[in-house]
Amino acid sequence: MKFAAITATVLAAFAPLAFANEKAPASAKVDVQEYQYGMQLDIDQVLQRTDNSRKNGVVPSVLVYRDSQGDVHAVRFMEWGGLSSQNG
């Protein structure tokens, strides 16, 4: 039992180092742009997206992404939530 506790402590201590080489994590402070129809987005990798699966109707959403140059951007847009209205 001591061995398991020591192993867990050592792994927990070194876990942040595994992510040290990541460039600009999704939680980094980024200016959010409002999406305009026809706007060209250079999305290489999606880092974070608002989860609207439990919301109803048209709701705001934010997409944080990395472009092909490695820069991080965020864009806000409106989308339908994941819940449909149920008559019951």
mmCIF file of C-alpha atoms in Angstrom:
data_model
loop_
_atom_site.group_PDB
_atom_site.id
_atom_site.type_symbol
_atom_site.label_atom_id
_atom_site.label_comp_id
_atom_site.label_asym_id
_atom_site.label_seq_id
_atom_site.Cartn_x
_atom_site.Cartn_y
_atom_site.Cartn_z
ATOM 1 C CA MET A 1 0.000 0.000 0.000
ATOM 2 C CA LYS A 2 2.891 2.400 0.722
ATOM 3 C CA PHE A 3 4.362 1.674 -2.691
ATOM 4 C CA ALA A 4 1.101 2.653 -4.433
ATOM 5 C CA ALA A 5 0.894 5.905 -2.474
ATOM 6 C CA ILE A 6 4.505 6.815 -3.237
ATOM 7 C CA THR A 7 4.081 5.972 -6.914
ATOM 8 C CA ALA A 8 0.905 8.088 -7.152
ATOM 9 C CA THR A 9 2.645 11.023 -5.472
ATOM 10 C CA VAL A 10 5.635 10.859 -7.817
ATOM 11 C CA LEU A 11 3.403 10.634 -10.907
ATOM 12 C CA ALA A 12 1.287 13.555 -9.725
ATOM 13 C CA ALA A 13 4.402 15.642 -9.112
ATOM 14 C CA PHE A 14 5.716 15.107 -12.657
ATOM 15 C CA ALA A 15 2.404 15.295 -14.529
ATOM 16 C CA PRO A 16 2.674 19.055 -15.276
ATOM 17 C CA LEU A 17 6.017 18.470 -16.994
ATOM 18 C CA ALA A 18 4.306 16.280 -19.576
ATOM 19 C CA PHE A 19 2.423 19.335 -20.834
ATOM 20 C CA ALA A 20 5.279 21.841 -20.562
ATOM 21 C CA ASN A 21 6.000 21.803 -24.307
ATOM 22 C CA GLU A 22 2.421 22.645 -25.307
ATOM 23 C CA LYS A 23 2.221 26.060 -26.961
ATOM 24 C CA ALA A 24 -0.566 28.339 -25.659
ATOM 25 C CA PRO A 25 -2.996 26.126 -23.786
ATOM 26 C CA ALA A 26 -6.709 26.465 -24.488
ATOM 27 C CA SER A 27 -7.187 28.367 -21.242
ATOM 28 C CA ALA A 28 -4.688 31.081 -22.257
ATOM 29 C CA LYS A 29 -6.013 34.649 -22.386
ATOM 30 C CA VAL A 30 -7.018 35.365 -25.996
ATOM 31 C CA ASP A 31 -9.031 38.276 -27.428
ATOM 32 C CA VAL A 32 -12.363 36.965 -28.702
ATOM 33 C CA GLN A 33 -13.527 38.136 -32.142
ATOM 34 C CA GLU A 34 -17.183 38.260 -33.149
ATOM 35 C CA TYR A 35 -17.764 36.029 -36.176
ATOM 36 C CA GLN A 36 -18.974 37.849 -39.284
ATOM 37 C CA TYR A 37 -20.652 36.002 -42.159
ATOM 38 C CA GLY A 38 -18.043 35.060 -44.755
ATOM 39 C CA MET A 39 -15.089 35.489 -42.390
ATOM 40 C CA GLN A 40 -12.164 33.283 -43.464
ATOM 41 C CA LEU A 41 -10.807 31.235 -40.546
ATOM 42 C CA ASP A 42 -7.441 29.460 -40.725
ATOM 43 C CA ILE A 43 -8.155 26.585 -38.313
ATOM 44 C CA ASP A 44 -5.370 24.042 -37.959
ATOM 45 C CA GLN A 45 -6.349 22.632 -34.548
ATOM 46 C CA VAL A 46 -9.403 23.189 -32.345
ATOM 47 C CA LEU A 47 -8.268 23.722 -28.749
ATOM 48 C CA GLN A 48 -11.559 24.400 -26.987
ATOM 49 C CA ARG A 49 -15.237 24.850 -27.813
ATOM 50 C CA THR A 50 -18.244 25.847 -25.708
ATOM 51 C CA ASP A 51 -20.400 22.845 -24.811
ATOM 52 C CA ASN A 52 -23.970 23.802 -25.687
ATOM 53 C CA SER A 53 -25.285 20.238 -25.785
ATOM 54 C CA ARG A 54 -27.513 20.843 -22.744
ATOM 55 C CA LYS A 55 -28.852 24.232 -23.827
ATOM 56 C CA ASN A 56 -31.982 25.035 -25.790
ATOM 57 C CA GLY A 57 -32.455 27.562 -28.572
ATOM 58 C CA VAL A 58 -29.891 29.850 -30.163
ATOM 59 C CA VAL A 59 -27.000 30.386 -27.758
ATOM 60 C CA PRO A 60 -23.525 31.994 -27.923
ATOM 61 C CA SER A 61 -20.528 29.728 -28.428
ATOM 62 C CA VAL A 62 -16.772 30.365 -28.383
ATOM 63 C CA LEU A 63 -14.246 28.433 -30.444
ATOM 64 C CA VAL A 64 -10.563 28.633 -29.479
ATOM 65 C CA TYR A 65 -8.237 27.398 -32.199
ATOM 66 C CA ARG A 66 -4.644 27.373 -33.413
ATOM 67 C CA ASP A 67 -3.990 28.574 -36.970
ATOM 68 C CA SER A 68 -1.465 27.182 -39.461
ATOM 69 C CA GLN A 69 1.170 29.653 -38.160
ATOM 70 C CA GLY A 70 0.765 28.363 -34.584
ATOM 71 C CA ASP A 71 -1.058 31.457 -33.268
ATOM 72 C CA VAL A 72 -4.077 31.027 -30.982
ATOM 73 C CA HIS A 73 -7.373 32.781 -31.793
ATOM 74 C CA ALA A 74 -10.910 32.774 -30.420
ATOM 75 C CA VAL A 75 -14.145 33.506 -32.239
ATOM 76 C CA ARG A 76 -17.656 33.930 -30.805
ATOM 77 C CA PHE A 77 -20.690 32.889 -32.838
ATOM 78 C CA MET A 78 -24.329 31.892 -32.334
ATOM 79 C CA GLU A 79 -25.499 28.294 -32.676
ATOM 80 C CA TRP A 80 -28.452 26.077 -31.861
ATOM 81 C CA GLY A 81 -28.182 24.339 -28.500
ATOM 82 C CA GLY A 82 -28.265 20.546 -28.420
ATOM 83 C CA LEU A 83 -31.654 20.207 -26.737
ATOM 84 C CA SER A 84 -34.749 20.251 -28.889
ATOM 85 C CA SER A 85 -38.010 21.500 -27.460
ATOM 86 C CA GLN A 86 -40.211 18.618 -26.376
ATOM 87 C CA ASN A 87 -43.955 18.848 -26.138
ATOM 88 C CA GLY A 88 -45.161 16.810 -23.363
#
